[in-house]
JSON list of C-alpha atoms in Angstrom, two decimals:
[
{"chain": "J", "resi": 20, "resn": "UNK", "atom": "CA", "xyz": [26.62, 11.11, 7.15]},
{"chain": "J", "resi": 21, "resn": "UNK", "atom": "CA", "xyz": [30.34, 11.01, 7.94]},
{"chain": "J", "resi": 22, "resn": "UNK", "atom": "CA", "xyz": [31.27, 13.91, 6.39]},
{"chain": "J", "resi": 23, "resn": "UNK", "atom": "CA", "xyz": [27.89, 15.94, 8.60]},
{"chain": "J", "resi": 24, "resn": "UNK", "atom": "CA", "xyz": [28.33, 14.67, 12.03]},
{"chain": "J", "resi": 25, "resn": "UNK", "atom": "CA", "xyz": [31.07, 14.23, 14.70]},
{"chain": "J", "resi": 26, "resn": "UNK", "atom": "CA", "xyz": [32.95, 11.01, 14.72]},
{"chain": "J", "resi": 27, "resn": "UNK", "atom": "CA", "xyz": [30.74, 9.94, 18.02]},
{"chain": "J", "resi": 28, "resn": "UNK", "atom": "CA", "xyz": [27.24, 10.70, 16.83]},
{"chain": "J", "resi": 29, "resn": "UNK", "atom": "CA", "xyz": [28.45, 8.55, 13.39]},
{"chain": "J", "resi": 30, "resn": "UNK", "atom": "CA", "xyz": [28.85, 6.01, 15.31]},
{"chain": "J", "resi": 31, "resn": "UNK", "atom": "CA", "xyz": [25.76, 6.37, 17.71]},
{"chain": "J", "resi": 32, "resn": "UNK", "atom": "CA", "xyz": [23.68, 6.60, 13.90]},
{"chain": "J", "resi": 33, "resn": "UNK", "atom": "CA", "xyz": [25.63, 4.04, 12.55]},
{"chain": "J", "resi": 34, "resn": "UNK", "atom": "CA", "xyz": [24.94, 1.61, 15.88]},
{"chain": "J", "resi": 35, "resn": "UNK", "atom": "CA", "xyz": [21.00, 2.66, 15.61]},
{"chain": "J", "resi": 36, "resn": "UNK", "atom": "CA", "xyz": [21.06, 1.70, 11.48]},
{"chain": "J", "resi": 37, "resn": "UNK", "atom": "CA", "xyz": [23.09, -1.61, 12.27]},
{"chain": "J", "resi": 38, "resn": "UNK", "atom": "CA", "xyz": [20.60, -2.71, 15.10]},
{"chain": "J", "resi": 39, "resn": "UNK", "atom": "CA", "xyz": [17.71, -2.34, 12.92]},
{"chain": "J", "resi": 40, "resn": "UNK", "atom": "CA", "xyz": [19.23, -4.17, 10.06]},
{"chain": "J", "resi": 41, "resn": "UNK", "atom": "CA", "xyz": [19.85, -7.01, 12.35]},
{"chain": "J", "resi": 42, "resn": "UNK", "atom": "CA", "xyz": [16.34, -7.07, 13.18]},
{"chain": "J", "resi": 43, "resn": "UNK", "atom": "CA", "xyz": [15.45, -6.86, 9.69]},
{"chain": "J", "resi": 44, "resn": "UNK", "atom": "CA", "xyz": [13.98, -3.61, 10.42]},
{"chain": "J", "resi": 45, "resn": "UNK", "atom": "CA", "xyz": [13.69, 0.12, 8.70]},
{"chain": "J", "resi": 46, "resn": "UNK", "atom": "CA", "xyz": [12.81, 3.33, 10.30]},
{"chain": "J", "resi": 47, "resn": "UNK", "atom": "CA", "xyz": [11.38, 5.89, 8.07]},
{"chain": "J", "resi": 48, "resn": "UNK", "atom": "CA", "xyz": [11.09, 9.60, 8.93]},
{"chain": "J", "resi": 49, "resn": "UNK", "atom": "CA", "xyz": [8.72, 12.36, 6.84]},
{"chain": "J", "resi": 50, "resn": "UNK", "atom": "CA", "xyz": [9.13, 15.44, 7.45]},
{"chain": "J", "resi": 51, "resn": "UNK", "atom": "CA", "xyz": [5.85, 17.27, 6.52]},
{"chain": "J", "resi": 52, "resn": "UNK", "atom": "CA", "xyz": [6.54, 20.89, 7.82]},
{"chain": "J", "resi": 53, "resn": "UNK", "atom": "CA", "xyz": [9.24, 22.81, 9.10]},
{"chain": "J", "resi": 54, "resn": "UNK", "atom": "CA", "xyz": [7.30, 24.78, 11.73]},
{"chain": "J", "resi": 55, "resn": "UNK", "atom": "CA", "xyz": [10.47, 27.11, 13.51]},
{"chain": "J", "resi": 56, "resn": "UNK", "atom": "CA", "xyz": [14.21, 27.07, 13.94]},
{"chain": "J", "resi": 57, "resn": "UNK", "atom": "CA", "xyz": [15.35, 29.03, 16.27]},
{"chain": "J", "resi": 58, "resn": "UNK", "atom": "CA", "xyz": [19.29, 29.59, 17.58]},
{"chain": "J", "resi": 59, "resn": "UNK", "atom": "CA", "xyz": [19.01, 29.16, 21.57]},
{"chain": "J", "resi": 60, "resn": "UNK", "atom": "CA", "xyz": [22.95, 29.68, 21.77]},
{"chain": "J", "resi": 61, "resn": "UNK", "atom": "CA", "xyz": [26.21, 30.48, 20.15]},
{"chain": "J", "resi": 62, "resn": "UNK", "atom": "CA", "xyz": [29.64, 30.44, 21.43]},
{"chain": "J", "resi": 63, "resn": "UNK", "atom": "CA", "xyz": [33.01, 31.14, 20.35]},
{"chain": "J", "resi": 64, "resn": "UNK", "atom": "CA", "xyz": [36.09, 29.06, 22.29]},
{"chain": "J", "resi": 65, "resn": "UNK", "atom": "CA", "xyz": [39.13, 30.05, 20.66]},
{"chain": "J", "resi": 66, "resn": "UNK", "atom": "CA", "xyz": [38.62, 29.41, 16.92]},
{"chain": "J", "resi": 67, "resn": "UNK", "atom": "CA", "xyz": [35.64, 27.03, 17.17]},
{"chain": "J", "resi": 68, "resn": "UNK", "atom": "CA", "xyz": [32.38, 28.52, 16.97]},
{"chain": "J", "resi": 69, "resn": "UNK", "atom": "CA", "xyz": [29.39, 26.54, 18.20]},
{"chain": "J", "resi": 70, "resn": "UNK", "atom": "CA", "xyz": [25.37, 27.13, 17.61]},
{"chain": "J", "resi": 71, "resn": "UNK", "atom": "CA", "xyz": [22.76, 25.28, 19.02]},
{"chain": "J", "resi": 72, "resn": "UNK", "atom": "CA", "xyz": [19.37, 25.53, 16.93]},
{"chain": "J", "resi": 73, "resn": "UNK", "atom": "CA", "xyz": [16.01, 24.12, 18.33]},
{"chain": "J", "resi": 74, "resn": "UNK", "atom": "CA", "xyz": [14.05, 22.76, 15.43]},
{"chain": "J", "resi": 75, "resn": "UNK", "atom": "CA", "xyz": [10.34, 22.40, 15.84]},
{"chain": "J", "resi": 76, "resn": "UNK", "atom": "CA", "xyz": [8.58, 19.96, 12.68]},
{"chain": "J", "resi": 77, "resn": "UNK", "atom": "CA", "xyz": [5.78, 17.86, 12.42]},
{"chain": "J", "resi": 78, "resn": "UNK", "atom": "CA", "xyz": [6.87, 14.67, 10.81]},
{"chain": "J", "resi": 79, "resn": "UNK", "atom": "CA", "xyz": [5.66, 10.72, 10.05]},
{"chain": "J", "resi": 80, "resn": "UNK", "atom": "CA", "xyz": [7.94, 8.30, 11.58]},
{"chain": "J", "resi": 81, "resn": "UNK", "atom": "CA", "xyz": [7.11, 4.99, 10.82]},
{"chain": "J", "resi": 82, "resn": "UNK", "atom": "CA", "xyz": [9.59, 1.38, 11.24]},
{"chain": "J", "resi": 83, "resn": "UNK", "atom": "CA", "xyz": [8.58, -1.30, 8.51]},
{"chain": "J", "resi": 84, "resn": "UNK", "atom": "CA", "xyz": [9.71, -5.34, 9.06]},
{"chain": "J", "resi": 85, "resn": "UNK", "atom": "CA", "xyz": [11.50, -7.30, 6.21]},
{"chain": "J", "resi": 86, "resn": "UNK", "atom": "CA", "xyz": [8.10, -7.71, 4.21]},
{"chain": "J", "resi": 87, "resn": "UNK", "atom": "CA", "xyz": [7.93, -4.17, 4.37]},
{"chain": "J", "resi": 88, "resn": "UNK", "atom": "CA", "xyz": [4.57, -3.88, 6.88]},
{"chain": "J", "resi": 89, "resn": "UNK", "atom": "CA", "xyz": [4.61, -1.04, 9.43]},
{"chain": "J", "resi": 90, "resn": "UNK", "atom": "CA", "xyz": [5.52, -2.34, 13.05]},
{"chain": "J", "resi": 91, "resn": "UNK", "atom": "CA", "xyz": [5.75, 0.79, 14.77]},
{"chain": "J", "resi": 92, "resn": "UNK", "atom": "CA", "xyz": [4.35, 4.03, 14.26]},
{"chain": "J", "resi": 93, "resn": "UNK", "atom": "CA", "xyz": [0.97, 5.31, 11.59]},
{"chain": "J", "resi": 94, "resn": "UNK", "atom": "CA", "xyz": [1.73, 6.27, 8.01]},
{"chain": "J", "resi": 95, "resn": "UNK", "atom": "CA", "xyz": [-1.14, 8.57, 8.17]},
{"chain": "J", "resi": 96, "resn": "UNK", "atom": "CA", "xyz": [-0.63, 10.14, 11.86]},
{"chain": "J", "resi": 97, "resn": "UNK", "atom": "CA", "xyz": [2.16, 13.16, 11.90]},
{"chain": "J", "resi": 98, "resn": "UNK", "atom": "CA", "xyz": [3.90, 13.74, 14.70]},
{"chain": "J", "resi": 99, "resn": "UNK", "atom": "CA", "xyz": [4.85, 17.43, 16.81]},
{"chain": "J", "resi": 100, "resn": "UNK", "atom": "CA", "xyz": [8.87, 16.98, 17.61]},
{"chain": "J", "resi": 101, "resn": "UNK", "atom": "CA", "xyz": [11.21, 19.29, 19.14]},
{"chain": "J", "resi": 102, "resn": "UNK", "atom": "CA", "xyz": [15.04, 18.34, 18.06]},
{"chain": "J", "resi": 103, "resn": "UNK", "atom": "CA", "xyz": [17.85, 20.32, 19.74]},
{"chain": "J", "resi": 104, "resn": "UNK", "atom": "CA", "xyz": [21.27, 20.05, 17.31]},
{"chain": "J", "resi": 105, "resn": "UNK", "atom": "CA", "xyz": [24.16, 21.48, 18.42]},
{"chain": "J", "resi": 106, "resn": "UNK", "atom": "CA", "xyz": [26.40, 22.55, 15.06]},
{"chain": "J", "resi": 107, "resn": "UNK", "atom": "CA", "xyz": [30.10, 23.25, 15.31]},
{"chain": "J", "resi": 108, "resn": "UNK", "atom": "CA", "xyz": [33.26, 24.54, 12.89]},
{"chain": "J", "resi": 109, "resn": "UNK", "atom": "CA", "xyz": [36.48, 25.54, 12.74]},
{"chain": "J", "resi": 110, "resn": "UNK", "atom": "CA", "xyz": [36.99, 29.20, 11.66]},
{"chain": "J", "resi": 111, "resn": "UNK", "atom": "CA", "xyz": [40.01, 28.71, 10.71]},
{"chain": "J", "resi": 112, "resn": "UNK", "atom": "CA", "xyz": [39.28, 25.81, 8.38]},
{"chain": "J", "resi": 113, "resn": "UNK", "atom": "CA", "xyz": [39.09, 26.01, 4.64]},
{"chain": "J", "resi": 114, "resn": "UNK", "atom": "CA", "xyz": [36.22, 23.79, 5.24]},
{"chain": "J", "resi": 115, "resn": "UNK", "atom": "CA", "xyz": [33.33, 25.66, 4.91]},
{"chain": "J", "resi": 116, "resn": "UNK", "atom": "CA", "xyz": [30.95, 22.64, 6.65]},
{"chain": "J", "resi": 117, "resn": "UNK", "atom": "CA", "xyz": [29.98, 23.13, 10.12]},
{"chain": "J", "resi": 118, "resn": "UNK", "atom": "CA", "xyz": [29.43, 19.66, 11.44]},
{"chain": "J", "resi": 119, "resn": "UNK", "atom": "CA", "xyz": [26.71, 18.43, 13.87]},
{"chain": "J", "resi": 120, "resn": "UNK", "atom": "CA", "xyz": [28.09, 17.53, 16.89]},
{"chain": "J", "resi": 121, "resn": "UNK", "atom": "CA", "xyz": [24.96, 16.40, 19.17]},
{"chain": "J", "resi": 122, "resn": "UNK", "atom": "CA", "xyz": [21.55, 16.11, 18.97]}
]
């Protein structure tokens, strides 16, 4: 993940994954169907260009304890989710990566 997000949402995912280890805990996310991406805005500051995409899916998100037994969430139910990421990169980079800065 380090090398795909900012170095503040790492740590926000990073915080989230070491929470539910501590609690013996593991989230697990399907994603059945991609169902539209669309860009609701780009902008250019300089030479940083920044898009921000709205995703639509339907996905299965389901959190399993330490014997593995769902806790939260239905295997078998899929969920309608809306997920606005905000991608950024340097043009003037020979990284070719654009890196997601929120979400």
């Amino acid at each position: 993940l380090k090398m795909l997000l900012s170095k503040d949402l790492y740590k926000d995912f990073a915080k989230d994954i070491e929470d539910q280890n501590d609690k013996k805990q593991k989230r697990e996310t399907t994603l059945v169907a991609l169902l539209q991406s669309e860009v609701k805005d780009v902008k250019l500051t300089k030479t940083t260009a920044s898009i921000t995409v709205l995703f639509a899916s339907e996905q299965i998100s389901i959190v399993r304890d330490k014997e593995g037994a769902i806790i939260e969430g239905d295997a078998s139910t899929t969920l309608y989710m809306e997920d606005t990421w905000v991608f950024e990169r340097d043009l003037k980079s020979r990284n070719p990566n654009w890196t997601i800065i929120d979400t």
